[in-house]
mmCIF file of C-alpha atoms in Angstrom:
data_model
loop_
_atom_site.group_PDB
_atom_site.id
_atom_site.type_symbol
_atom_site.label_atom_id
_atom_site.label_comp_id
_atom_site.label_asym_id
_atom_site.label_seq_id
_atom_site.Cartn_x
_atom_site.Cartn_y
_atom_site.Cartn_z
ATOM 1 C CA MET Q 1 -0.422 0.309 -0.121
ATOM 2 C CA ALA Q 2 1.808 2.979 -0.694
ATOM 3 C CA VAL Q 3 0.749 6.404 0.452
ATOM 4 C CA ARG Q 4 1.632 10.004 1.074
ATOM 5 C CA PRO Q 5 3.187 10.766 4.822
ATOM 6 C CA THR Q 6 -0.479 11.974 6.067
ATOM 7 C CA ALA Q 7 -0.959 12.901 10.274
ATOM 8 C CA LEU Q 8 -3.909 10.662 11.566
ATOM 9 C CA PRO Q 9 -5.206 11.419 14.959
ATOM 10 C CA ASP Q 10 -8.091 9.451 14.626
ATOM 11 C CA GLY Q 11 -6.854 6.142 12.631
ATOM 12 C CA PHE Q 12 -8.835 5.514 9.621
ATOM 13 C CA GLU Q 13 -11.534 3.201 8.424
ATOM 14 C CA PHE Q 14 -11.869 0.970 5.271
ATOM 15 C CA TYR Q 15 -14.909 0.122 3.236
ATOM 16 C CA LEU Q 16 -15.341 -2.189 1.453
ATOM 17 C CA ASN Q 17 -18.559 -2.201 -1.266
ATOM 18 C CA GLY Q 18 -19.839 0.479 1.115
ATOM 19 C CA VAL Q 19 -19.458 -1.561 4.347
ATOM 20 C CA MET Q 20 -16.603 -0.214 6.648
ATOM 21 C CA VAL Q 21 -14.498 -3.455 7.165
ATOM 22 C CA LYS Q 22 -11.959 -2.569 9.279
ATOM 23 C CA LYS Q 23 -10.270 0.494 11.780
ATOM 24 C CA TYR Q 24 -6.894 1.194 11.909
ATOM 25 C CA ASP Q 25 -5.000 2.841 15.018
ATOM 26 C CA ILE Q 26 -2.051 3.830 12.910
ATOM 27 C CA GLU Q 27 -1.381 7.478 13.755
ATOM 28 C CA GLU Q 28 0.481 8.644 10.994
ATOM 29 C CA PHE Q 29 1.869 7.280 7.563
ATOM 30 C CA GLU Q 30 5.560 7.657 6.784
ATOM 31 C CA ARG Q 31 7.442 7.651 3.820
ATOM 32 C CA ASN Q 32 8.807 3.969 2.578
ATOM 33 C CA THR Q 33 6.687 2.136 5.071
ATOM 34 C CA ILE Q 34 5.388 -0.695 4.082
ATOM 35 C CA TYR Q 35 2.356 -1.370 6.288
ATOM 36 C CA ASN Q 36 0.216 -4.602 6.429
ATOM 37 C CA LEU Q 37 -3.362 -4.396 6.622
ATOM 38 C CA GLY Q 38 -3.967 -7.525 7.050
ATOM 39 C CA THR Q 39 -7.054 -9.653 5.955
ATOM 40 C CA LEU Q 40 -10.096 -7.564 4.679
ATOM 41 C CA LYS Q 41 -13.605 -9.003 4.767
ATOM 42 C CA VAL Q 42 -17.121 -8.052 4.318
ATOM 43 C CA PRO Q 43 -18.558 -8.899 7.415
ATOM 44 C CA VAL Q 44 -21.448 -11.320 7.048
ATOM 45 C CA ASP Q 45 -25.227 -10.743 8.298
ATOM 46 C CA GLU Q 46 -26.352 -13.907 9.669
ATOM 47 C CA ASN Q 47 -29.390 -12.630 9.974
ATOM 48 C CA THR Q 48 -30.501 -12.140 6.491
ATOM 49 C CA LYS Q 49 -29.818 -14.840 3.276
ATOM 50 C CA THR Q 50 -30.262 -12.896 -0.280
ATOM 51 C CA LEU Q 51 -30.272 -16.373 -2.710
ATOM 52 C CA VAL Q 52 -31.250 -15.267 -6.395
ATOM 53 C CA PHE Q 53 -31.794 -18.383 -8.862
ATOM 54 C CA ASP Q 54 -30.821 -17.052 -12.141
ATOM 55 C CA PHE Q 55 -32.518 -19.111 -14.481
ATOM 56 C CA GLN Q 56 -31.302 -17.372 -17.477
ATOM 57 C CA ASN Q 57 -27.804 -17.253 -16.937
ATOM 58 C CA ALA Q 58 -27.659 -20.272 -14.251
ATOM 59 C CA PRO Q 59 -23.843 -22.378 -14.400
ATOM 60 C CA GLU Q 60 -24.581 -26.286 -15.409
ATOM 61 C CA SER Q 61 -23.630 -26.741 -11.214
ATOM 62 C CA ALA Q 62 -26.982 -25.001 -10.878
ATOM 63 C CA GLY Q 63 -28.625 -28.820 -11.864
ATOM 64 C CA LEU Q 64 -31.640 -27.264 -13.876
ATOM 65 C CA ALA Q 65 -30.571 -30.036 -16.418
ATOM 66 C CA ASN Q 66 -32.407 -32.166 -13.591
ATOM 67 C CA TRP Q 67 -35.410 -30.064 -14.125
ATOM 68 C CA PRO Q 68 -39.025 -31.105 -15.996
ATOM 69 C CA THR Q 69 -38.787 -29.438 -19.135
ATOM 70 C CA GLU Q 70 -41.464 -28.625 -22.394
ATOM 71 C CA GLN Q 71 -40.801 -32.169 -23.606
ATOM 72 C CA THR Q 72 -40.292 -34.224 -20.264
ATOM 73 C CA ARG Q 73 -43.075 -32.309 -18.637
ATOM 74 C CA THR Q 74 -46.049 -34.873 -19.458
ATOM 75 C CA ASN Q 75 -43.673 -37.373 -18.106
ATOM 76 C CA TYR Q 76 -44.854 -37.027 -14.518
ATOM 77 C CA GLU Q 77 -48.378 -38.448 -12.763
ATOM 78 C CA VAL Q 78 -51.350 -35.429 -12.986
ATOM 79 C CA GLY Q 79 -51.144 -33.520 -9.927
ATOM 80 C CA ALA Q 80 -47.705 -34.577 -8.970
ATOM 81 C CA GLN Q 81 -45.593 -32.094 -6.529
ATOM 82 C CA VAL Q 82 -42.279 -32.487 -8.512
ATOM 83 C CA GLU Q 83 -38.785 -31.648 -6.582
ATOM 84 C CA CYS Q 84 -36.415 -29.443 -8.540
ATOM 85 C CA ILE Q 85 -33.161 -29.106 -7.222
ATOM 86 C CA TYR Q 86 -31.088 -26.055 -7.613
ATOM 87 C CA LYS Q 87 -27.624 -25.776 -5.981
ATOM 88 C CA LEU Q 88 -26.626 -22.559 -5.212
ATOM 89 C CA ASP Q 89 -23.183 -21.997 -3.448
ATOM 90 C CA GLY Q 90 -22.860 -25.258 -2.774
ATOM 91 C CA ILE Q 91 -25.560 -25.581 -0.685
ATOM 92 C CA ASP Q 92 -29.396 -27.869 -2.546
ATOM 93 C CA TYR Q 93 -32.387 -26.110 -2.745
ATOM 94 C CA THR Q 94 -35.510 -27.340 -3.373
ATOM 95 C CA PHE Q 95 -38.557 -26.350 -5.487
ATOM 96 C CA ILE Q 96 -41.609 -27.830 -6.046
ATOM 97 C CA LEU Q 97 -43.209 -27.800 -8.861
ATOM 98 C CA THR Q 98 -46.386 -29.112 -9.525
ATOM 99 C CA ASP Q 99 -50.490 -28.537 -11.256
ATOM 100 C CA PRO Q 100 -53.886 -28.832 -9.758
ATOM 101 C CA LEU Q 101 -56.127 -28.993 -12.577
ATOM 102 C CA ASN Q 102 -55.358 -32.774 -13.732
ATOM 103 C CA ALA Q 103 -53.646 -31.707 -16.828
ATOM 104 C CA SER Q 104 -49.959 -32.632 -16.605
ATOM 105 C CA LEU Q 105 -49.433 -31.052 -19.633
ATOM 106 C CA ASN Q 106 -48.723 -27.765 -18.282
ATOM 107 C CA LEU Q 107 -46.652 -28.678 -15.333
ATOM 108 C CA PRO Q 108 -44.160 -25.055 -14.690
ATOM 109 C CA TYR Q 109 -40.766 -26.379 -16.258
ATOM 110 C CA PHE Q 110 -37.290 -24.702 -17.467
ATOM 111 C CA ASN Q 111 -38.040 -23.438 -20.479
ATOM 112 C CA THR Q 112 -34.642 -22.963 -23.401
ATOM 113 C CA LYS Q 113 -36.741 -21.300 -25.739
ATOM 114 C CA ASP Q 114 -34.850 -18.841 -28.069
ATOM 115 C CA ASN Q 115 -31.607 -19.161 -26.406
ATOM 116 C CA GLN Q 116 -33.216 -17.300 -23.191
ATOM 117 C CA PRO Q 117 -33.747 -19.292 -20.162
ATOM 118 C CA ARG Q 118 -36.507 -19.146 -17.798
ATOM 119 C CA LEU Q 119 -38.553 -20.311 -15.465
ATOM 120 C CA THR Q 120 -42.165 -20.971 -17.167
ATOM 121 C CA ILE Q 121 -45.402 -21.131 -15.333
ATOM 122 C CA THR Q 122 -48.151 -21.634 -16.757
ATOM 123 C CA THR Q 123 -51.670 -19.934 -16.153
ATOM 124 C CA GLN Q 124 -53.178 -21.423 -12.401
ATOM 125 C CA ARG Q 125 -49.885 -23.657 -11.647
ATOM 126 C CA TYR Q 126 -47.516 -23.029 -8.555
ATOM 127 C CA VAL Q 127 -43.908 -23.550 -8.039
ATOM 128 C CA GLY Q 128 -43.369 -24.125 -4.177
ATOM 129 C CA LEU Q 129 -39.922 -22.237 -2.433
ATOM 130 C CA PRO Q 130 -37.154 -23.328 -0.714
ATOM 131 C CA ILE Q 131 -37.397 -23.591 2.816
ATOM 132 C CA VAL Q 132 -34.608 -21.956 4.076
ATOM 133 C CA ILE Q 133 -34.110 -23.799 8.096
ATOM 134 C CA GLY Q 134 -34.253 -21.045 10.895
ATOM 135 C CA TYR Q 135 -35.368 -18.552 8.288
ATOM 136 C CA LYS Q 136 -38.537 -16.525 7.039
ATOM 137 C CA LEU Q 137 -39.281 -15.650 3.639
ATOM 138 C CA THR Q 138 -39.633 -11.977 4.066
ATOM 139 C CA SER Q 139 -39.277 -10.755 -0.071
ATOM 140 C CA VAL Q 140 -40.036 -12.283 -3.305
ATOM 141 C CA SER Q 141 -38.647 -10.252 -6.663
ATOM 142 C CA PHE Q 142 -38.481 -10.988 -10.499
ATOM 143 C CA ARG Q 143 -36.745 -10.769 -13.538
ATOM 144 C CA ILE Q 144 -39.938 -10.833 -15.737
ATOM 145 C CA HIS Q 145 -39.379 -12.094 -19.423
ATOM 146 C CA THR Q 146 -43.200 -12.559 -20.151
ATOM 147 C CA ALA Q 147 -45.722 -11.883 -17.441
ATOM 148 C CA GLY Q 148 -49.050 -12.812 -17.380
ATOM 149 C CA THR Q 149 -52.518 -10.699 -16.168
ATOM 150 C CA LYS Q 150 -50.770 -11.506 -12.110
ATOM 151 C CA ILE Q 151 -48.873 -12.767 -10.242
ATOM 152 C CA GLY Q 152 -48.769 -13.937 -6.572
ATOM 153 C CA ILE Q 153 -47.365 -15.070 -3.316
ATOM 154 C CA ALA Q 154 -49.845 -18.251 -1.653
ATOM 155 C CA THR Q 155 -49.915 -20.448 1.537
ATOM 156 C CA GLU Q 156 -51.017 -23.304 -0.395
ATOM 157 C CA VAL Q 157 -51.751 -25.151 -3.368
ATOM 158 C CA ALA Q 158 -55.225 -25.082 -4.102
ATOM 159 C CA SER Q 159 -57.883 -27.159 -5.727
ATOM 160 C CA GLY Q 160 -58.742 -26.388 -8.870
ATOM 161 C CA THR Q 161 -58.697 -23.069 -10.270
ATOM 162 C CA SER Q 162 -59.343 -21.603 -6.589
ATOM 163 C CA ASN Q 163 -57.876 -19.165 -5.613
ATOM 164 C CA PRO Q 164 -55.428 -19.337 -2.594
ATOM 165 C CA ILE Q 165 -54.689 -17.968 1.116
ATOM 166 C CA PHE Q 166 -52.205 -15.263 -0.071
ATOM 167 C CA VAL Q 167 -49.459 -14.544 1.933
ATOM 168 C CA GLU Q 168 -49.754 -10.625 3.763
ATOM 169 C CA GLY Q 169 -48.140 -8.375 1.361
ATOM 170 C CA GLY Q 170 -48.627 -11.198 -1.318
ATOM 171 C CA THR Q 171 -52.249 -10.660 -2.829
ATOM 172 C CA ALA Q 172 -51.735 -11.873 -7.017
ATOM 173 C CA GLN Q 173 -50.913 -8.700 -8.934
ATOM 174 C CA LYS Q 174 -48.799 -7.769 -11.918
ATOM 175 C CA VAL Q 175 -45.951 -6.557 -9.810
ATOM 176 C CA ASP Q 176 -42.390 -7.515 -9.438
ATOM 177 C CA TYR Q 177 -41.871 -7.374 -5.833
ATOM 178 C CA PHE Q 178 -43.586 -8.463 -3.004
ATOM 179 C CA ASP Q 179 -42.673 -7.218 0.867
ATOM 180 C CA LEU Q 180 -44.191 -10.121 3.198
ATOM 181 C CA THR Q 181 -44.987 -9.994 6.170
ATOM 182 C CA ASN Q 182 -46.704 -12.574 9.319
ATOM 183 C CA THR Q 183 -44.379 -14.973 8.034
ATOM 184 C CA ALA Q 184 -43.723 -18.120 9.360
ATOM 185 C CA ALA Q 185 -40.569 -19.851 9.412
ATOM 186 C CA ASP Q 186 -39.139 -23.147 8.280
ATOM 187 C CA THR Q 187 -42.513 -23.011 6.037
ATOM 188 C CA ARG Q 188 -42.837 -23.457 1.917
ATOM 189 C CA TYR Q 189 -45.026 -20.933 0.177
ATOM 190 C CA TRP Q 190 -45.697 -20.966 -3.291
ATOM 191 C CA ILE Q 191 -45.638 -18.558 -6.238
ATOM 192 C CA LYS Q 192 -48.451 -18.372 -8.215
ATOM 193 C CA ALA Q 193 -49.169 -17.355 -11.611
ATOM 194 C CA TYR Q 194 -52.655 -16.344 -13.441
ATOM 195 C CA GLY Q 195 -52.336 -15.670 -17.108
ATOM 196 C CA GLY Q 196 -48.204 -17.770 -17.500
ATOM 197 C CA TYR Q 197 -45.485 -15.677 -16.471
ATOM 198 C CA GLY Q 198 -41.512 -16.669 -17.830
ATOM 199 C CA LEU Q 199 -38.827 -15.892 -14.969
ATOM 200 C CA SER Q 200 -35.235 -15.059 -16.096
ATOM 201 C CA SER Q 201 -34.650 -14.886 -12.279
ATOM 202 C CA MET Q 202 -35.785 -14.586 -8.632
ATOM 203 C CA THR Q 203 -34.132 -12.980 -5.550
ATOM 204 C CA LEU Q 204 -35.973 -14.252 -1.698
ATOM 205 C CA THR Q 205 -34.515 -12.913 0.946
ATOM 206 C CA TYR Q 206 -35.368 -14.454 4.115
ATOM 207 C CA THR Q 207 -34.733 -13.456 7.900
ATOM 208 C CA LYS Q 208 -34.012 -14.996 10.844
ATOM 209 C CA ALA Q 209 -36.218 -16.276 13.010
ATOM 210 C CA GLU Q 210 -36.207 -15.115 16.955
#
């Protein structure tokens, strides 16, 4: 680290990405002196986990090749809840794809058409979001490739075309962000699409349960 000779009566602070990661009590920088600042790490907030599931640019290691496709989704039994793993930073996160309308042809699937991979959720179908043990889901945002009529975050899979109970803050509407309240830890919540949606990515924020 090269510096000009400088008096530092209050020491100095080092920031990474706008976060103060270390404070040094060096009173003065001297010419021709090498300073070892040690290892600098951005503090990890254990109270919040933000997970970005990118379907458009997912690496092979994410495991999306094992998800149902437009061609293979008819291989599943009607009404099946299909568990699909997305591996992120070496951790397996389980999504559940399901079609409650007695038509497996419309099971949500990983769509690779037009060289623009996305998660396609056909109308009235559901995608169960991952459970993170000890945490509750507090926000959901999407990068949308194709927008249907509306989309929401539900507490359940309702039968047929019945409307499910939606999470507080998750009522179905044509938006790309939900700020959820009164969610519970260790609980799976569900995306429900109306009109059909293509999601290029989703960002899920979980907060540690008290």
